[in-house]
Short mmCIF file of C-alpha atoms in Angstrom, two decimals:
data_model
loop_
_atom_site.label_atom_id
_atom_site.label_comp_id
_atom_site.label_asym_id
_atom_site.label_seq_id
_atom_site.Cartn_x
_atom_site.Cartn_y
_atom_site.Cartn_z
CA LEU X 439 44.84 -65.41 1.98
CA PRO X 440 41.44 -64.83 3.67
CA ARG X 441 42.81 -61.81 5.49
CA PRO X 442 44.16 -60.02 2.35
CA ARG X 443 41.03 -61.04 0.45
CA ASN X 444 38.76 -59.46 3.07
CA SER X 445 40.94 -56.38 3.17
CA ILE X 446 40.83 -56.05 -0.60
CA GLN X 447 37.04 -56.56 -0.64
CA SER X 448 36.62 -53.87 2.01
CA MET X 449 38.82 -51.52 0.00
CA VAL X 450 36.83 -52.24 -3.18
CA GLN X 451 33.56 -51.57 -1.39
CA LEU X 452 34.95 -48.33 0.01
CA LEU X 453 36.16 -47.24 -3.41
CA ALA X 454 32.81 -48.19 -4.95
CA ALA X 455 30.99 -46.13 -2.32
CA ARG X 456 33.31 -43.19 -2.91
CA TYR X 457 32.85 -43.53 -6.67
CA ALA X 458 29.07 -43.62 -6.28
CA SER X 459 29.26 -40.58 -4.00
CA LEU X 460 31.44 -38.72 -6.49
CA ARG X 461 29.06 -39.60 -9.31
CA GLN X 462 26.12 -38.38 -7.27
CA ASN X 463 28.01 -35.20 -6.41
CA LEU X 464 28.68 -34.65 -10.10
CA HIS X 465 25.00 -35.21 -10.84
CA PHE X 466 24.10 -32.84 -8.01
CA GLU X 467 26.44 -30.14 -9.32
CA GLU X 468 24.93 -30.52 -12.80
CA LEU X 469 21.46 -30.37 -11.28
CA MET X 470 22.31 -27.23 -9.29
CA ALA X 471 23.72 -25.55 -12.38
CA ARG X 472 20.60 -26.47 -14.39
CA ILE X 473 18.15 -25.39 -11.69
CA THR X 474 20.04 -22.17 -10.93
CA SER X 475 20.18 -21.15 -14.59
CA ARG X 476 16.48 -21.93 -14.88
CA LEU X 477 15.50 -19.94 -11.79
CA ILE X 478 17.63 -16.84 -12.47
CA GLY X 479 15.40 -14.15 -13.90
CA THR X 480 12.30 -16.30 -13.53
CA ASN X 481 9.13 -14.54 -14.65
CA PRO X 482 6.67 -14.74 -11.74
CA ASP X 483 3.94 -15.75 -14.19
CA ASN X 484 5.89 -18.93 -15.03
CA LEU X 485 7.05 -19.71 -11.47
CA ASP X 486 4.79 -22.73 -10.86
CA ALA X 487 5.81 -24.46 -14.09
CA ILE X 488 9.53 -23.86 -13.45
CA LEU X 489 9.27 -25.10 -9.86
CA SER X 490 7.51 -28.27 -10.99
CA GLU X 491 10.19 -28.88 -13.63
CA SER X 492 12.94 -28.38 -11.05
CA LEU X 493 11.25 -30.77 -8.58
CA SER X 494 11.06 -33.35 -11.35
CA ASP X 495 14.85 -33.12 -11.79
CA ILE X 496 15.30 -33.43 -8.02
CA GLY X 497 13.13 -36.53 -8.01
CA ASP X 498 15.30 -38.08 -10.71
CA LEU X 499 18.48 -37.27 -8.74
CA LEU X 500 17.15 -38.81 -5.52
CA GLY X 501 15.23 -41.63 -7.15
CA ALA X 502 12.07 -40.37 -5.44
CA ASP X 503 8.48 -40.88 -6.57
CA ARG X 504 7.20 -37.70 -4.99
CA VAL X 505 8.86 -34.34 -4.25
CA ILE X 506 7.04 -31.48 -2.53
CA LEU X 507 8.01 -27.89 -1.78
CA GLY X 508 5.90 -26.70 1.17
CA GLN X 509 5.53 -23.32 2.83
CA THR X 510 4.06 -22.30 6.19
CA ARG X 511 4.51 -20.09 9.25
CA SER X 512 5.21 -21.20 12.79
CA ASP X 513 1.95 -19.62 14.00
CA VAL X 514 -0.10 -21.47 11.37
CA ARG X 515 -0.69 -25.21 11.50
CA GLU X 516 -1.46 -25.45 7.80
CA MET X 517 1.07 -26.09 5.05
CA ASN X 518 0.67 -24.64 1.56
CA THR X 519 2.00 -26.75 -1.29
CA ARG X 520 3.93 -24.38 -3.53
CA ALA X 521 4.89 -27.03 -6.11
CA TYR X 522 5.20 -30.78 -6.40
CA PHE X 523 6.46 -33.60 -8.61
CA LEU X 524 4.34 -36.76 -8.65
CA ARG X 525 5.44 -40.02 -10.23
CA ALA X 526 3.08 -42.27 -8.30
CA GLY X 527 0.41 -42.03 -5.62
CA PRO X 528 -2.76 -39.98 -5.06
CA PRO X 529 -2.91 -36.24 -5.90
CA VAL X 530 -1.17 -33.82 -3.56
CA LYS X 531 -3.34 -31.57 -1.39
CA THR X 532 -2.76 -27.86 -1.82
CA LYS X 533 -3.33 -27.33 1.92
CA LEU X 534 -2.58 -29.76 4.72
CA ASP X 535 -2.90 -29.51 8.49
CA LEU X 536 0.59 -30.79 9.26
CA ALA X 537 0.26 -30.52 13.03
CA ARG X 538 -2.68 -32.93 12.86
CA TYR X 539 -1.65 -35.46 10.22
CA CYS X 540 2.16 -35.37 10.57
CA PRO X 541 3.00 -34.07 14.07
CA THR X 542 6.59 -35.36 13.94
CA LEU X 543 7.21 -33.73 10.59
CA TRP X 544 5.62 -30.51 11.81
CA ARG X 545 7.65 -30.44 15.03
CA ASN X 546 10.92 -30.99 13.17
CA LEU X 547 9.98 -28.39 10.58
CA VAL X 548 9.35 -25.58 13.04
CA GLU X 549 12.43 -26.57 15.07
CA ASP X 550 14.61 -26.59 11.93
CA ARG X 551 15.49 -30.28 12.03
CA ALA X 552 15.69 -32.63 9.05
CA ILE X 553 13.95 -36.01 9.13
CA ARG X 554 14.45 -39.29 7.30
CA PHE X 555 12.33 -42.42 7.40
CA GLY X 556 13.85 -45.49 5.73
CA ASP X 557 10.65 -47.52 6.17
CA VAL X 558 7.60 -45.79 7.62
CA SER X 559 6.08 -49.13 8.62
CA THR X 560 8.60 -49.26 11.48
CA LEU X 561 7.35 -45.96 12.96
CA ASP X 562 5.42 -46.28 16.19
CA GLY X 563 4.68 -44.37 19.38
CA ASP X 564 4.76 -40.62 18.77
CA ASN X 565 5.34 -41.25 15.05
CA ALA X 566 2.23 -43.38 14.58
CA ALA X 567 0.19 -40.48 13.15
CA ASP X 568 2.92 -39.75 10.59
CA ARG X 569 3.06 -43.45 9.66
CA SER X 570 -0.71 -43.64 9.20
CA TYR X 571 -0.85 -40.61 6.92
CA LEU X 572 2.22 -41.53 4.85
CA GLU X 573 0.93 -45.06 4.33
CA SER X 574 -2.44 -43.66 3.26
CA ILE X 575 -0.76 -41.81 0.38
CA GLY X 576 1.49 -44.75 -0.49
CA ILE X 577 4.82 -43.41 0.82
CA ARG X 578 7.16 -46.02 2.35
CA SER X 579 10.32 -43.91 2.81
CA MET X 580 10.82 -40.17 3.14
CA ILE X 581 13.42 -37.44 3.60
CA ALA X 582 12.68 -33.76 4.36
CA ALA X 583 14.75 -30.72 5.27
CA PRO X 584 13.45 -27.31 6.39
CA VAL X 585 14.84 -23.82 5.73
CA HIS X 586 13.79 -20.51 7.25
CA VAL X 587 13.74 -17.54 4.88
CA ALA X 588 12.33 -14.09 5.69
CA GLY X 589 10.29 -15.39 8.63
CA LEU X 590 8.69 -18.21 6.64
CA HIS X 591 9.22 -21.96 6.94
CA PHE X 592 9.91 -23.84 3.73
CA PHE X 593 10.71 -27.49 3.45
CA LEU X 594 11.61 -29.83 0.63
CA ALA X 595 10.42 -33.40 1.05
CA ALA X 596 11.11 -36.43 -1.14
CA GLY X 597 9.33 -39.75 -0.77
CA SER X 598 9.43 -43.18 -2.37
CA VAL X 599 6.80 -45.88 -2.70
CA GLU X 600 9.45 -48.47 -1.80
CA PRO X 601 11.43 -48.73 1.44
CA ARG X 602 14.85 -47.12 1.29
CA PRO X 603 17.10 -48.28 4.12
CA HIS X 604 19.55 -45.44 3.94
CA TRP X 605 19.23 -41.69 3.37
CA SER X 606 22.73 -40.26 3.76
CA ASP X 607 23.82 -37.04 5.42
CA GLU X 608 24.81 -35.83 1.97
CA ASP X 609 21.20 -36.32 0.86
CA ILE X 610 20.09 -34.15 3.77
CA ALA X 611 22.64 -31.47 2.86
CA ARG X 612 21.59 -31.52 -0.80
CA ILE X 613 17.90 -31.31 0.09
CA ARG X 614 18.55 -28.35 2.38
CA VAL X 615 20.58 -26.47 -0.27
CA LEU X 616 17.92 -27.10 -2.90
CA ALA X 617 15.17 -26.03 -0.51
CA GLU X 618 16.95 -22.74 0.17
CA VAL X 619 17.45 -22.04 -3.55
CA LEU X 620 13.80 -22.76 -4.34
CA ALA X 621 12.50 -20.81 -1.32
CA THR X 622 14.61 -17.79 -2.23
CA THR X 623 13.23 -17.88 -5.77
CA VAL X 624 9.66 -18.10 -4.48
CA LEU X 625 10.11 -15.09 -2.22
CA ARG X 626 11.84 -13.10 -4.95
CA CYS X 627 9.00 -13.77 -7.37
CA GLU X 628 6.40 -12.92 -4.72
CA ALA X 629 8.18 -9.64 -3.98
CA GLU X 630 8.40 -8.86 -7.69
CA THR X 631 4.71 -9.65 -8.13
CA ALA X 632 3.80 -7.38 -5.21
CA LEU X 633 6.00 -4.63 -6.67
CA ARG X 634 4.40 -5.01 -10.10
CA LEU X 635 0.94 -4.89 -8.55
CA THR X 636 1.80 -1.76 -6.58
CA GLN X 637 3.29 -0.09 -9.66
CA TYR X 638 0.20 -1.00 -11.69
CA ALA X 639 -2.07 0.46 -9.01
CA VAL X 640 -0.07 3.70 -8.97
CA ASP X 641 0.15 3.94 -12.77
CA HIS X 642 -3.61 3.51 -13.21
CA ASN X 643 -4.77 5.39 -10.12
CA PRO X 644 -7.38 8.06 -10.94
CA VAL X 645 -5.52 10.49 -8.66
CA MET X 646 -2.71 12.48 -10.29
CA ILE X 647 0.53 11.13 -8.76
CA PHE X 648 4.01 12.30 -9.62
CA ARG X 649 7.45 12.30 -8.08
CA ILE X 650 9.76 15.33 -7.98
CA ASP X 651 13.48 15.30 -7.21
CA MET X 652 15.24 17.88 -5.06
CA GLU X 653 15.91 20.03 -8.16
CA GLY X 654 12.20 20.29 -8.93
CA ARG X 655 12.36 17.98 -11.94
CA PHE X 656 9.71 15.36 -12.71
CA VAL X 657 11.04 11.83 -12.14
CA TYR X 658 7.73 10.00 -12.55
CA ALA X 659 4.14 10.79 -13.49
CA ASN X 660 1.25 8.31 -13.62
CA ASP X 661 -1.32 8.01 -16.41
CA ALA X 662 -3.81 10.33 -14.70
CA ALA X 663 -1.22 13.12 -14.38
CA CYS X 664 -0.01 12.78 -17.98
CA GLY X 665 -3.57 12.71 -19.28
CA HIS X 666 -4.74 15.65 -17.19
CA PHE X 667 -1.83 17.88 -18.17
CA GLY X 668 -1.85 16.71 -21.78
CA TYR X 669 1.77 15.51 -21.93
CA ALA X 670 3.25 12.19 -23.01
CA PRO X 671 5.18 10.41 -20.21
CA ALA X 672 8.54 11.19 -21.84
CA ASP X 673 7.57 14.87 -22.18
CA MET X 674 6.55 15.05 -18.51
CA LEU X 675 10.02 13.92 -17.45
CA ARG X 676 11.53 16.93 -19.23
CA LEU X 677 9.48 19.39 -17.15
CA HIS X 678 10.06 21.08 -13.81
CA LEU X 679 7.35 21.67 -11.24
CA TRP X 680 7.26 25.41 -12.02
CA ASP X 681 6.36 24.60 -15.65
CA ILE X 682 2.87 23.63 -14.49
CA ALA X 683 2.42 25.19 -11.00
CA GLU X 684 1.73 28.94 -10.92
CA THR X 685 2.81 29.32 -7.30
CA ILE X 686 6.25 27.74 -7.88
CA THR X 687 9.11 29.54 -9.62
CA PRO X 688 12.79 28.69 -10.12
CA ASP X 689 13.61 31.45 -7.62
CA ASN X 690 11.38 30.26 -4.77
CA TRP X 691 11.76 26.51 -5.37
CA GLN X 692 14.61 25.97 -2.88
CA GLU X 693 12.65 27.76 -0.17
CA ARG X 694 9.54 25.73 -0.92
CA ALA X 695 11.52 22.48 -1.08
CA GLU X 696 13.07 23.16 2.32
CA ARG X 697 9.63 23.82 3.77
CA PHE X 698 8.27 20.59 2.28
CA ARG X 699 11.28 18.70 3.66
CA GLN X 700 10.81 20.06 7.16
CA GLU X 701 7.05 19.51 7.21
CA ARG X 702 7.46 15.98 5.78
CA SER X 703 3.77 15.98 4.82
CA LEU X 704 1.87 19.06 3.74
CA SER X 705 -1.46 19.93 2.08
CA ILE X 706 -1.80 23.14 0.08
CA GLU X 707 -3.87 24.59 -2.74
CA SER X 708 -2.37 25.75 -6.01
CA VAL X 709 -3.26 26.54 -9.61
CA TYR X 710 -1.92 24.31 -12.37
CA THR X 711 -1.69 24.95 -16.10
CA THR X 712 -2.12 22.23 -18.72
CA ARG X 713 -0.23 22.00 -21.98
CA ASP X 714 -2.96 23.87 -23.89
CA GLY X 715 -2.95 26.70 -21.33
CA THR X 716 -6.05 25.66 -19.37
CA ARG X 717 -5.82 26.68 -15.71
CA PHE X 718 -7.44 24.67 -12.94
CA PRO X 719 -7.34 24.81 -9.12
CA ALA X 720 -5.80 21.80 -7.39
CA GLU X 721 -5.39 20.49 -3.87
CA ILE X 722 -1.81 19.28 -3.42
CA ARG X 723 -0.54 16.79 -0.86
CA VAL X 724 3.24 16.68 -0.74
CA GLN X 725 5.07 13.81 0.97
CA TYR X 726 8.85 14.01 1.51
CA VAL X 727 10.52 10.58 1.25
CA GLU X 728 14.11 9.46 1.83
CA PHE X 729 14.69 6.03 0.31
CA SER X 730 17.89 4.27 -0.72
CA VAL X 731 20.00 7.43 -0.14
CA ARG X 732 17.71 9.34 -2.50
CA ARG X 733 15.37 12.17 -1.62
CA HIS X 734 12.11 12.79 -3.42
CA PHE X 735 8.78 14.55 -3.09
CA PHE X 736 5.69 12.49 -3.82
CA VAL X 737 2.85 14.74 -4.96
CA PHE X 738 -0.82 13.74 -5.00
CA ALA X 739 -2.89 16.31 -6.93
CA PHE X 740 -6.69 16.59 -6.99
CA ASP X 741 -8.54 18.78 -9.50
CA ILE X 742 -10.95 20.78 -7.34
CA THR X 743 -12.64 22.80 -10.12
CA THR X 744 -16.04 21.28 -9.28
CA ARG X 745 -15.53 21.86 -5.57
CA LYS X 746 -14.55 25.48 -6.14
CA ALA X 747 -17.60 26.01 -8.36
CA ALA X 748 -19.82 24.52 -5.66
CA GLN X 749 -18.23 26.72 -3.00
CA HIS X 750 -18.69 29.79 -5.19
CA ALA X 751 -22.32 28.87 -5.78
CA GLU X 752 -22.79 28.27 -2.06
CA HIS X 753 -21.34 31.69 -1.18
CA ALA X 754 -23.22 33.41 -4.01
CA TYR X 755 -26.61 32.06 -2.94
CA PRO X 756 -27.02 34.19 0.23
CA ARG X 757 -25.99 37.29 -1.71
CA ARG X 758 -28.51 36.48 -4.40
CA VAL X 759 -31.25 35.91 -1.82
CA GLN X 760 -30.40 39.22 -0.14
CA LYS X 761 -30.45 40.98 -3.50
CA LEU X 762 -33.83 39.46 -4.33
CA ALA X 763 -35.20 40.46 -0.92
CA THR X 764 -33.99 44.05 -1.45
CA GLU X 765 -35.55 44.15 -4.92
CA LEU X 766 -38.82 42.75 -3.50
CA THR X 767 -38.91 45.42 -0.79
CA ARG X 768 -38.26 48.16 -3.31
CA SER X 769 -40.95 46.74 -5.59
CA GLU X 770 -43.47 46.72 -2.73
CA GLU X 771 -42.61 50.32 -1.82
CA ARG X 772 -42.94 51.36 -5.48
CA GLN X 773 -46.32 49.64 -5.71
CA ARG X 774 -47.46 51.34 -2.49
CA ARG X 775 -46.45 54.72 -3.88
CA GLU X 776 -48.24 53.99 -7.14
CA LEU X 777 -51.39 52.89 -5.28
CA ALA X 778 -51.22 55.90 -2.98
CA ALA X 779 -50.88 58.22 -5.97
CA THR X 780 -53.75 56.44 -7.71
CA PHE X 781 -56.00 56.73 -4.64
CA HIS X 782 -54.98 60.31 -3.89
CA ASP X 783 -54.98 61.71 -7.40
CA GLY X 784 -57.72 59.56 -8.94
CA VAL X 785 -60.22 57.88 -6.65
CA GLY X 786 -59.85 60.43 -3.84
CA GLN X 787 -60.37 63.42 -6.13
CA ASN X 788 -63.36 61.81 -7.80
CA LEU X 789 -64.96 60.96 -4.45
CA PHE X 790 -64.37 64.54 -3.24
CA ALA X 791 -65.94 65.95 -6.42
CA ALA X 792 -68.92 63.58 -6.17
CA THR X 793 -69.46 64.50 -2.50
CA THR X 794 -69.36 68.21 -3.35
CA GLN X 795 -71.89 67.76 -6.13
CA LEU X 796 -74.20 65.70 -3.89
CA LEU X 797 -74.07 68.34 -1.16
CA THR X 798 -74.88 71.02 -3.71
CA ALA X 799 -77.80 69.00 -5.06
CA ARG X 800 -79.16 68.40 -1.54
CA SER X 801 -78.99 72.11 -0.63
CA ARG X 802 -81.05 72.90 -3.71
CA SER X 803 -83.68 70.27 -3.01
CA ARG X 804 -86.84 71.61 -1.36
CA GLY X 805 -88.04 68.54 0.39
CA ALA X 806 -86.76 65.21 1.68
CA ALA X 807 -84.08 63.63 -0.50
CA PRO X 808 -83.42 60.12 0.87
CA GLU X 809 -81.47 59.03 -2.23
CA LEU X 810 -79.06 61.92 -1.80
CA ASP X 811 -78.64 61.09 1.87
CA ALA X 812 -77.92 57.47 1.00
CA ALA X 813 -75.37 58.50 -1.66
CA LEU X 814 -73.67 60.86 0.78
CA GLY X 815 -73.55 58.07 3.37
CA LEU X 816 -71.81 55.81 0.85
#
């Protein structure tokens, strides 16, 4: 009887372990479905809250008191805490020098190896620094798995304030899958945020920016372009480039487009016409772009009315100075002629008449006439 009894007990224990594993797998599948549905289409503005909620569910699945999603690069010793769930223990640092405080964890992270500590108090030797730090934050057992996504190192770590003798291989596999799902969501949201920021910068750029397809039709126009030309965004997309550019016509567009394509990047000057018929000179920078099997021309337009006016004034100034100099010379010559005529016809004639009269008076005088001599001398 002892032999069958032991065999039956072993079988019961095996079945109990399998049942517990199946139950945990069912819980894990439910958790994955819940987290996946929550993360799909995540708004980047709500990312931190959704990550924290997901880590809370992971903590419940693993029976952990603390779950952390970290991010770093192999050339940086510092870890950034992207999100965390905290049931017990001191607050989590947003930045941590892993290579200093947890060298074993850091080494395994960058070498893509998972770690598991059933009881950190048993760590010694090379793991002493990890033991000291984990004990300082109240962690007695820990499991962590790294994933590499787009050149970045992410890892998901779960810790408990009580010793846990056994972290199974299935726990490692689950942690790694969850880490990859969360890391992918983080990178997607970061890319979406960067894209939104770039689009916002283009939309609100003071430079007129628009995109033209190979048929010369407007595909995009930013706020500055719509405002300058006086069209609503929807109206701009119904226009062709020759509707606003005087140097472009439907007949010469293909030739111009081929030139732009060959040059790749080109700067020219043109004259544009707004919706109300106002004409203004513009400096155009055309950039040919092939992206995602599509071909477009990016156009950056600058209104150079002020510059043209300044150039005109600059060129007109020497001509004005020359004209003024010519008028001054003519005025001086006219004044000289007037003075010469005045001296010749007025003063000169009077002096000649006075001299003649003085000479006549002197010839008639019978004696000395010093006053007449003095007058003649003057």
